[in-house]
Tab-separated table of N, CA, C and O in Angstrom:
chain	number	residue	atom	x	y	z
A	18	GLU	N	47.566	59.199	-0.019
A	18	GLU	CA	47.524	57.691	-0.452
A	18	GLU	C	47.038	56.953	0.640
A	18	GLU	O	46.334	55.819	0.464
A	19	ARG	N	47.437	57.316	1.802
A	19	ARG	CA	46.982	56.580	2.999
A	19	ARG	C	45.483	56.392	3.106
A	19	ARG	O	45.019	55.379	3.418
A	20	ARG	N	44.902	57.720	2.939
A	20	ARG	CA	43.514	57.592	3.080
A	20	ARG	C	42.831	56.828	2.009
A	20	ARG	O	41.877	56.133	2.295
A	21	GLU	N	43.313	56.952	0.780
A	21	GLU	CA	42.722	56.127	-0.266
A	21	GLU	C	42.917	54.685	0.019
A	21	GLU	O	42.034	53.859	-0.160
A	22	ARG	N	44.096	54.279	0.481
A	22	ARG	CA	44.326	52.832	0.815
A	22	ARG	C	43.277	52.260	1.957
A	22	ARG	O	42.763	51.260	1.930
A	23	LYS	N	43.148	53.320	2.915
A	23	LYS	CA	42.294	52.923	4.119
A	23	LYS	C	40.705	52.791	3.612
A	23	LYS	O	40.147	52.004	3.993
A	24	ARG	N	40.456	53.872	2.679
A	24	ARG	CA	39.125	53.799	2.099
A	24	ARG	C	38.851	52.476	1.352
A	24	ARG	O	37.852	51.808	1.433
A	25	LYS	N	39.994	52.070	0.585
A	25	LYS	CA	39.768	50.888	-0.319
A	25	LYS	C	39.734	49.708	0.687
A	25	LYS	O	38.834	48.778	0.338
A	26	LEU	N	40.441	49.727	1.559
A	26	LEU	CA	40.545	48.493	2.618
A	26	LEU	C	39.037	48.452	3.220
A	26	LEU	O	38.611	47.435	3.309
A	27	ASN	N	38.523	49.626	3.671
A	27	ASN	CA	37.224	49.714	4.410
A	27	ASN	C	36.077	49.185	3.401
A	27	ASN	O	35.223	48.475	3.652
A	28	LYS	N	36.314	49.497	2.071
A	28	LYS	CA	35.320	49.270	1.173
A	28	LYS	C	35.395	47.674	0.806
A	28	LYS	O	34.360	47.165	0.773
A	29	GLU	N	36.577	47.121	0.780
A	29	GLU	CA	36.682	45.679	0.504
A	29	GLU	C	36.011	44.976	1.707
A	29	GLU	O	35.428	43.940	1.537
A	30	LEU	N	36.400	45.454	2.928
A	30	LEU	CA	35.909	44.845	4.160
A	30	LEU	C	34.335	44.823	4.122
A	30	LEU	O	33.706	43.855	4.586
A	31	ALA	N	33.777	45.976	3.857
A	31	ALA	CA	32.380	46.172	3.732
A	31	ALA	C	31.799	45.271	2.727
A	31	ALA	O	30.793	44.507	2.985
A	32	GLU	N	32.458	45.128	1.529
A	32	GLU	CA	31.942	44.193	0.480
A	32	GLU	C	31.977	42.675	1.039
A	32	GLU	O	31.000	41.921	0.834
A	33	LYS	N	33.041	42.364	1.729
A	33	LYS	CA	33.320	41.043	2.139
A	33	LYS	C	32.159	40.747	3.175
A	33	LYS	O	31.578	39.691	3.221
A	34	ALA	N	31.976	41.725	4.024
A	34	ALA	CA	30.907	41.526	5.181
A	34	ALA	C	29.649	41.370	4.424
A	34	ALA	O	28.873	40.522	4.922
A	35	THR	N	29.341	42.178	3.411
A	35	THR	CA	27.966	42.085	2.750
A	35	THR	C	27.832	40.687	2.003
A	35	THR	O	26.876	40.018	2.176
A	36	ARG	N	28.896	40.144	1.467
A	36	ARG	CA	28.913	38.847	0.811
A	36	ARG	C	28.612	37.816	1.854
A	36	ARG	O	27.810	36.836	1.696
A	37	GLU	N	29.314	37.859	2.971
A	37	GLU	CA	29.216	36.813	4.010
A	37	GLU	C	27.719	37.019	4.510
A	37	GLU	O	27.220	35.918	4.767
A	38	LEU	N	27.163	38.087	4.673
A	38	LEU	CA	25.828	38.365	5.193
A	38	LEU	C	24.862	37.624	4.200
A	38	LEU	O	23.933	36.894	4.539
A	39	GLU	N	24.980	37.815	2.926
A	39	GLU	CA	24.146	37.300	1.898
A	39	GLU	C	24.235	35.836	1.972
A	39	GLU	O	23.334	35.118	1.704
A	40	LYS	N	25.407	35.274	2.145
A	40	LYS	CA	25.641	33.841	2.130
A	40	LYS	C	24.931	33.266	3.221
A	40	LYS	O	24.210	32.245	3.152
A	41	MET	N	25.062	33.806	4.377
A	41	MET	CA	24.299	33.447	5.667
A	41	MET	C	22.854	33.516	5.405
A	41	MET	O	22.059	32.610	5.787
A	42	GLN	N	22.156	34.520	4.805
A	42	GLN	CA	20.858	34.666	4.582
A	42	GLN	C	20.344	33.694	3.548
A	42	GLN	O	19.429	33.042	3.831
A	43	LEU	N	21.206	33.442	2.592
A	43	LEU	CA	20.819	32.322	1.532
A	43	LEU	C	20.789	31.045	2.136
A	43	LEU	O	20.030	30.235	1.864
A	44	LYS	N	21.787	30.682	3.062
A	44	LYS	CA	21.858	29.486	3.825
A	44	LYS	C	20.628	29.232	4.646
A	44	LYS	O	20.046	28.243	4.702
A	45	GLU	N	20.252	30.421	5.470
A	45	GLU	CA	19.021	30.372	6.233
A	45	GLU	C	17.710	29.985	5.396
A	45	GLU	O	17.029	29.090	5.802
A	46	LYS	N	17.637	30.711	4.372
A	46	LYS	CA	16.520	30.444	3.373
A	46	LYS	C	16.484	28.901	2.992
A	46	LYS	O	15.435	28.335	2.850
A	47	ALA	N	17.651	28.516	2.572
A	47	ALA	CA	17.784	27.191	2.039
A	47	ALA	C	17.414	26.113	3.149
A	47	ALA	O	16.782	25.243	2.925
A	48	ASP	N	17.898	26.480	4.381
A	48	ASP	CA	17.449	25.617	5.592
A	48	ASP	C	16.077	25.496	5.862
A	48	ASP	O	15.407	24.516	6.091
A	49	ILE	N	15.520	26.730	5.727
A	49	ILE	CA	13.962	26.894	5.947
A	49	ILE	C	13.147	26.075	4.951
A	49	ILE	O	12.292	25.404	5.163
A	50	LYS	N	13.671	26.251	3.692
A	50	LYS	CA	12.943	25.593	2.655
A	50	LYS	C	13.083	24.069	2.705
A	50	LYS	O	12.152	23.355	2.391
A	51	TYR	N	14.375	23.533	3.103
A	51	TYR	CA	14.461	22.155	3.232
A	51	TYR	C	13.637	21.661	4.435
A	51	TYR	O	13.042	20.559	4.290
A	52	LYS	N	13.580	22.398	5.509
A	52	LYS	CA	12.760	22.022	6.600
A	52	LYS	C	11.199	21.744	6.103
A	52	LYS	O	10.479	20.877	6.563
A	53	GLU	N	10.753	22.797	5.450
A	53	GLU	CA	9.417	22.800	4.884
A	53	GLU	C	9.215	21.470	4.050
A	53	GLU	O	8.217	20.876	4.039
A	54	TRP	N	10.119	21.319	3.066
A	54	TRP	CA	10.071	20.135	2.229
A	54	TRP	C	10.075	18.932	2.881
A	54	TRP	O	9.279	17.940	2.648
A	55	LEU	N	10.965	18.766	3.965
A	55	LEU	CA	11.029	17.580	4.731
A	55	LEU	C	9.680	17.302	5.481
A	55	LEU	O	9.178	16.190	5.563
A	56	GLU	N	9.120	18.350	6.105
A	56	GLU	CA	7.933	18.138	6.727
A	56	GLU	C	6.718	17.727	5.840
A	56	GLU	O	5.951	16.913	6.129
A	57	LYS	N	6.795	18.417	4.697
A	57	LYS	CA	5.748	17.911	3.710
A	57	LYS	C	5.870	16.608	3.255
A	57	LYS	O	4.860	15.755	3.047
A	58	LYS	N	7.232	16.164	2.986
A	58	LYS	CA	7.365	14.752	2.703
A	58	LYS	C	6.990	13.846	3.682
A	58	LYS	O	6.398	12.668	3.425
A	59	ARG	N	7.304	14.124	4.870
A	59	ARG	CA	6.962	13.177	6.014
A	59	ARG	C	5.328	13.168	6.150
A	59	ARG	O	4.842	12.069	6.353
A	60	ALA	N	4.785	14.231	5.927
A	60	ALA	CA	3.172	14.304	5.992
A	60	ALA	C	2.659	13.299	4.818
A	60	ALA	O	1.630	12.647	5.014
A	61	GLU	N	3.250	13.476	3.679
A	61	GLU	CA	2.824	12.587	2.572
A	61	GLU	C	3.083	11.029	2.773
A	61	GLU	O	2.168	10.323	2.529
A	62	GLU	N	4.138	10.739	3.457
A	62	GLU	CA	4.436	9.425	3.815
A	62	GLU	C	3.493	8.879	4.916
A	62	GLU	O	3.078	7.731	4.678
A	63	ALA	N	3.160	9.762	5.789
A	63	ALA	CA	2.182	9.318	6.859
A	63	ALA	C	0.888	9.099	6.154
A	63	ALA	O	0.199	8.073	6.482
A	64	GLU	N	0.352	10.028	5.275
A	64	GLU	CA	-0.827	9.969	4.675
A	64	GLU	C	-0.984	8.524	3.683
A	64	GLU	O	-1.695	7.726	3.790
A	65	LYS	N	0.243	8.220	3.194
A	65	LYS	CA	0.363	7.202	2.257
A	65	LYS	C	0.237	5.824	3.072
A	65	LYS	O	-0.419	4.904	2.771
A	66	LYS	N	0.928	5.592	4.303
A	66	LYS	CA	0.846	4.621	5.114
A	66	LYS	C	-0.544	4.338	5.675
A	66	LYS	O	-0.963	3.371	5.799
A	67	LYS	N	-1.192	5.526	6.042
A	67	LYS	CA	-2.533	5.498	6.492
A	67	LYS	C	-3.383	4.962	5.431
A	67	LYS	O	-4.321	4.061	5.797
A	68	LYS	N	-3.362	5.304	4.203
A	68	LYS	CA	-4.198	4.881	3.076
A	68	LYS	C	-3.807	3.314	2.869
A	68	LYS	O	-4.824	2.525	2.709
A	69	GLU	N	-2.634	2.924	3.004
A	69	GLU	CA	-2.313	1.553	2.792
A	69	GLU	C	-2.913	0.652	4.000
A	69	GLU	O	-3.329	-0.517	3.630
A	70	LYS	N	-2.892	1.150	5.315
A	70	LYS	CA	-3.443	0.374	6.349
A	70	LYS	C	-5.043	0.396	6.106
A	70	LYS	O	-5.546	-0.809	6.429
A	71	GLU	N	-5.578	1.320	5.610
A	71	GLU	CA	-7.064	1.338	5.339
A	71	GLU	C	-7.401	0.269	4.271
A	71	GLU	O	-8.331	-0.502	4.368
A	72	LYS	N	-6.646	0.241	3.284
A	72	LYS	CA	-6.773	-0.696	2.105
A	72	LYS	C	-6.665	-2.182	2.730
A	72	LYS	O	-7.372	-3.018	2.363
A	73	GLU	N	-5.581	-2.324	3.515
A	73	GLU	CA	-5.370	-3.569	3.997
A	73	GLU	C	-6.489	-4.046	4.937
A	73	GLU	O	-6.998	-5.262	4.905
A	74	LYS	N	-7.118	-3.145	5.804
A	74	LYS	CA	-8.210	-3.385	6.708
A	74	LYS	C	-9.382	-3.728	5.680
A	74	LYS	O	-10.043	-4.771	6.052
A	75	GLU	N	-9.701	-3.118	4.770
A	75	GLU	CA	-10.813	-3.407	3.802
A	75	GLU	C	-10.657	-4.756	3.059
A	75	GLU	O	-11.524	-5.496	3.093
A	76	ARG	N	-9.384	-5.031	2.696
A	76	ARG	CA	-9.129	-6.394	2.146
A	76	ARG	C	-9.424	-7.494	3.045
A	76	ARG	O	-9.968	-8.449	2.753
A	77	VAL	N	-8.969	-7.339	4.360
A	77	VAL	CA	-9.103	-8.317	5.289
A	77	VAL	C	-10.589	-8.515	5.613
A	77	VAL	O	-11.100	-9.644	5.757
A	78	ALA	N	-11.356	-7.271	5.648
A	78	ALA	CA	-12.708	-7.436	5.881
A	78	ALA	C	-13.493	-8.124	4.788
A	78	ALA	O	-14.490	-8.962	5.023
A	79	GLU	N	-13.005	-7.763	3.491
A	79	GLU	CA	-13.657	-8.459	2.359
A	79	GLU	C	-13.420	-9.998	2.436
A	79	GLU	O	-14.255	-10.864	2.213
A	80	LEU	N	-12.097	-10.455	2.707
A	80	LEU	CA	-11.912	-11.794	2.827
A	80	LEU	C	-12.770	-12.524	4.014
A	80	LEU	O	-13.156	-13.655	3.733
A	81	GLN	N	-12.812	-11.887	5.125
A	81	GLN	CA	-13.594	-12.434	6.202
A	81	GLN	C	-15.023	-12.641	5.829
A	81	GLN	O	-15.515	-13.604	6.117
A	82	GLU	N	-15.579	-11.529	5.102
A	82	GLU	CA	-17.012	-11.542	4.661
A	82	GLU	C	-17.168	-12.839	3.732
A	82	GLU	O	-18.157	-13.524	3.805
A	83	LYS	N	-16.188	-12.823	2.737
A	83	LYS	CA	-16.299	-13.968	1.757
A	83	LYS	C	-16.250	-15.232	2.374
A	83	LYS	O	-16.956	-16.180	1.978
A	84	ARG	N	-15.367	-15.381	3.302
A	84	ARG	CA	-15.142	-16.747	4.120
A	84	ARG	C	-16.554	-17.041	4.779
A	84	ARG	O	-16.977	-18.187	4.737
A	85	THR	N	-17.038	-16.089	5.580
A	85	THR	CA	-18.352	-16.415	6.297
A	85	THR	C	-19.477	-16.730	5.303
A	85	THR	O	-20.201	-17.759	5.590
A	86	ARG	N	-19.520	-16.062	4.003
A	86	ARG	CA	-20.501	-16.333	3.143
A	86	ARG	C	-20.362	-17.731	2.625
A	86	ARG	O	-21.342	-18.526	2.374
A	87	SER	N	-19.075	-18.069	2.295
A	87	SER	CA	-18.826	-19.441	1.791
A	87	SER	C	-19.085	-20.512	2.739
A	87	SER	O	-19.665	-21.449	2.393
A	88	GLU	N	-18.910	-20.276	3.901
A	88	GLU	CA	-19.288	-21.263	5.091
A	88	GLU	C	-20.667	-21.487	5.095
A	88	GLU	O	-21.214	-22.595	5.370
A	89	LYS	N	-21.320	-20.363	5.167
A	89	LYS	CA	-22.820	-20.468	5.204
A	89	LYS	C	-23.437	-21.171	3.995
A	89	LYS	O	-24.223	-22.224	4.079
A	90	ILE	N	-22.969	-20.883	2.953
A	90	ILE	CA	-23.404	-21.614	1.678
A	90	ILE	C	-23.057	-23.102	1.550
A	90	ILE	O	-23.870	-23.969	1.244
A	91	PHE	N	-21.803	-23.436	2.132
A	91	PHE	CA	-21.350	-24.856	2.207
A	91	PHE	C	-22.257	-25.471	3.216
A	91	PHE	O	-22.598	-26.669	3.061
A	92	LYS	N	-22.682	-24.881	4.362
A	92	LYS	CA	-23.500	-25.526	5.421
A	92	LYS	C	-24.867	-25.926	4.854
A	92	LYS	O	-25.483	-26.856	4.970
A	93	GLU	N	-25.441	-24.695	4.026
A	93	GLU	CA	-26.677	-24.967	3.521
A	93	GLU	C	-26.671	-26.158	2.520
A	93	GLU	O	-27.672	-27.026	2.430
A	94	TRP	N	-25.597	-26.162	1.544
A	94	TRP	CA	-25.483	-27.298	0.645
A	94	TRP	C	-25.312	-28.663	1.341
A	94	TRP	O	-25.972	-29.629	0.930
A	95	LEU	N	-24.569	-28.599	2.394
A	95	LEU	CA	-24.381	-29.920	3.239
A	95	LEU	C	-25.849	-30.346	3.773
A	95	LEU	O	-26.075	-31.532	3.782
A	96	GLN	N	-26.520	-29.421	4.278
A	96	GLN	CA	-27.854	-29.719	4.828
A	96	GLN	C	-28.837	-30.245	3.848
A	96	GLN	O	-29.562	-31.093	3.931
A	97	ASN	N	-28.776	-29.485	2.670
A	97	ASN	CA	-29.567	-30.103	1.547
A	97	ASN	C	-29.197	-31.457	1.025
A	97	ASN	O	-30.006	-32.223	0.498
A	98	ALA	N	-27.883	-31.592	0.947
A	98	ALA	CA	-27.317	-32.822	0.356
A	98	ALA	C	-27.904	-34.201	1.220
A	98	ALA	O	-28.023	-35.135	0.892
A	99	ARG	N	-27.972	-33.905	2.550
A	99	ARG	CA	-28.354	-34.835	3.499
A	99	ARG	C	-29.783	-35.337	3.251
A	99	ARG	O	-30.193	-36.422	3.283
A	100	ASN	N	-30.588	-34.170	2.839
A	100	ASN	CA	-32.046	-34.186	2.635
A	100	ASN	C	-32.402	-34.934	1.440
A	100	ASN	O	-33.602	-35.338	1.057
A	101	LYS	N	-31.485	-34.960	0.415
A	101	LYS	CA	-31.823	-35.450	-0.912
A	101	LYS	C	-31.869	-36.988	-0.878
A	101	LYS	O	-31.220	-37.722	-0.203
A	102	PRO	N	-32.732	-37.590	-1.761
A	102	PRO	CA	-33.010	-38.964	-1.736
A	102	PRO	C	-31.720	-39.486	-2.470
A	102	PRO	O	-31.251	-38.921	-3.456
A	103	GLN	N	-31.305	-40.611	-2.087
A	103	GLN	CA	-30.321	-41.353	-2.716
A	103	GLN	C	-30.754	-42.082	-4.129
A	103	GLN	O	-31.808	-42.443	-4.158
A	104	PRO	N	-29.845	-42.120	-4.994
A	104	PRO	CA	-30.203	-42.586	-6.346
A	104	PRO	C	-30.575	-44.211	-6.258
A	104	PRO	O	-29.787	-44.923	-5.414
A	105	ALA	N	-31.305	-44.608	-7.094
A	105	ALA	CA	-31.715	-46.081	-6.954
A	105	ALA	C	-30.492	-46.819	-7.574
A	105	ALA	O	-30.212	-46.627	-8.847
A	106	LEU	N	-29.949	-47.782	-6.944
A	106	LEU	CA	-28.723	-48.537	-7.524
A	106	LEU	C	-29.286	-49.848	-8.170
A	106	LEU	O	-28.594	-50.546	-8.864
A	107	ASN	N	-30.351	-50.230	-7.891
A	107	ASN	CA	-31.004	-51.513	-8.498
A	107	ASN	C	-31.548	-51.249	-9.853
A	107	ASN	O	-32.766	-51.161	-10.086
A	108	GLY	N	-30.644	-51.032	-10.888
A	108	GLY	CA	-31.087	-50.839	-12.129
A	108	GLY	C	-30.763	-52.039	-12.879
A	108	GLY	O	-30.529	-53.137	-12.485
A	109	TYR	N	-30.872	-51.969	-14.352
A	109	TYR	CA	-30.535	-53.098	-15.181
A	109	TYR	C	-29.176	-53.573	-15.045
A	109	TYR	O	-28.222	-52.824	-15.199
A	110	GLY	N	-29.042	-54.880	-14.815
A	110	GLY	CA	-27.529	-55.464	-14.698
A	110	GLY	C	-26.925	-55.139	-13.350
A	110	GLY	O	-25.772	-55.511	-13.209
A	111	PHE	N	-27.610	-54.542	-12.407
A	111	PHE	CA	-26.969	-54.176	-11.218
A	111	PHE	C	-27.909	-54.619	-9.979
A	111	PHE	O	-28.457	-53.838	-9.359
A	112	PRO	N	-28.018	-55.943	-9.875
A	112	PRO	CA	-28.874	-56.489	-8.628
A	112	PRO	C	-28.097	-56.193	-7.458
A	112	PRO	O	-26.863	-56.399	-7.313
A	113	ASN	N	-28.622	-55.595	-6.371
A	113	ASN	CA	-28.128	-55.148	-5.183
A	113	ASN	C	-27.019	-54.110	-5.341
A	113	ASN	O	-26.118	-54.175	-4.525
A	114	GLY	N	-27.073	-53.458	-6.559
A	114	GLY	CA	-26.061	-52.349	-6.554
A	114	GLY	C	-24.740	-52.913	-7.246
A	114	GLY	O	-23.767	-52.175	-7.213
A	115	LYS	N	-24.539	-54.090	-7.462
A	115	LYS	CA	-23.348	-54.765	-7.972
A	115	LYS	C	-23.521	-55.183	-9.446
A	115	LYS	O	-24.433	-55.762	-9.745
A	116	SER	N	-22.495	-55.052	-10.240
A	116	SER	CA	-22.475	-55.585	-11.505
A	116	SER	C	-22.503	-57.016	-11.617
A	116	SER	O	-21.664	-57.586	-10.749
A	117	THR	N	-23.267	-57.664	-12.473
A	117	THR	CA	-23.351	-59.106	-12.517
A	117	THR	C	-22.584	-59.658	-13.664
A	117	THR	O	-22.647	-60.903	-13.963
A	118	GLY	N	-22.134	-58.881	-14.419
A	118	GLY	CA	-21.441	-59.253	-15.713
A	118	GLY	C	-22.205	-58.826	-16.886
A	118	GLY	O	-23.123	-58.057	-16.782
A	119	LEU	N	-21.749	-59.198	-18.085
A	119	LEU	CA	-22.279	-58.837	-19.328
A	119	LEU	C	-23.610	-59.549	-19.654
A	119	LEU	O	-23.499	-60.764	-19.678
A	120	TYR	N	-24.652	-58.816	-19.981
A	120	TYR	CA	-25.873	-59.584	-20.278
A	120	TYR	C	-26.221	-59.190	-21.674
A	120	TYR	O	-26.500	-58.094	-22.055
A	121	ILE	N	-26.236	-60.203	-22.514
A	121	ILE	CA	-26.636	-59.954	-23.947
A	121	ILE	C	-27.713	-60.806	-24.304
A	121	ILE	O	-27.778	-62.007	-24.056
A	122	GLN	N	-28.679	-60.069	-24.933
A	122	GLN	CA	-29.940	-60.745	-25.266
A	122	GLN	C	-29.943	-61.102	-26.736
A	122	GLN	O	-29.643	-60.314	-27.649
A	123	TYR	N	-30.044	-62.455	-27.085
A	123	TYR	CA	-29.914	-62.911	-28.482
A	123	TYR	C	-31.407	-62.911	-29.058
A	123	TYR	O	-32.316	-63.516	-28.273
A	124	THR	N	-31.566	-62.484	-30.203
A	124	THR	CA	-32.960	-62.547	-30.711
A	124	THR	C	-33.042	-63.435	-31.941
A	124	THR	O	-32.172	-63.809	-32.537
């Protein structure tokens, strides 16, 4: 009986040690997978931020280009507006460019 109890005890201790070892191995695998996942996630975040910065740079460049184009067009328009002849203000009923009142012709 003593041997059998001792053998049972040894068997239980071996099983317990095996379970503990399996738990530790499982925990190590989980830690490794978590670290890989975390590294991948950080890489994705970095890539996302990089793309957002590039988009922002492109947007700023587009706005700057649009602004310079607009300024150029405005300056051209301003230059052309100065060179255009002024409309004649001395038309019917407007001597010296001012209204003289109602002019009705009776026939």
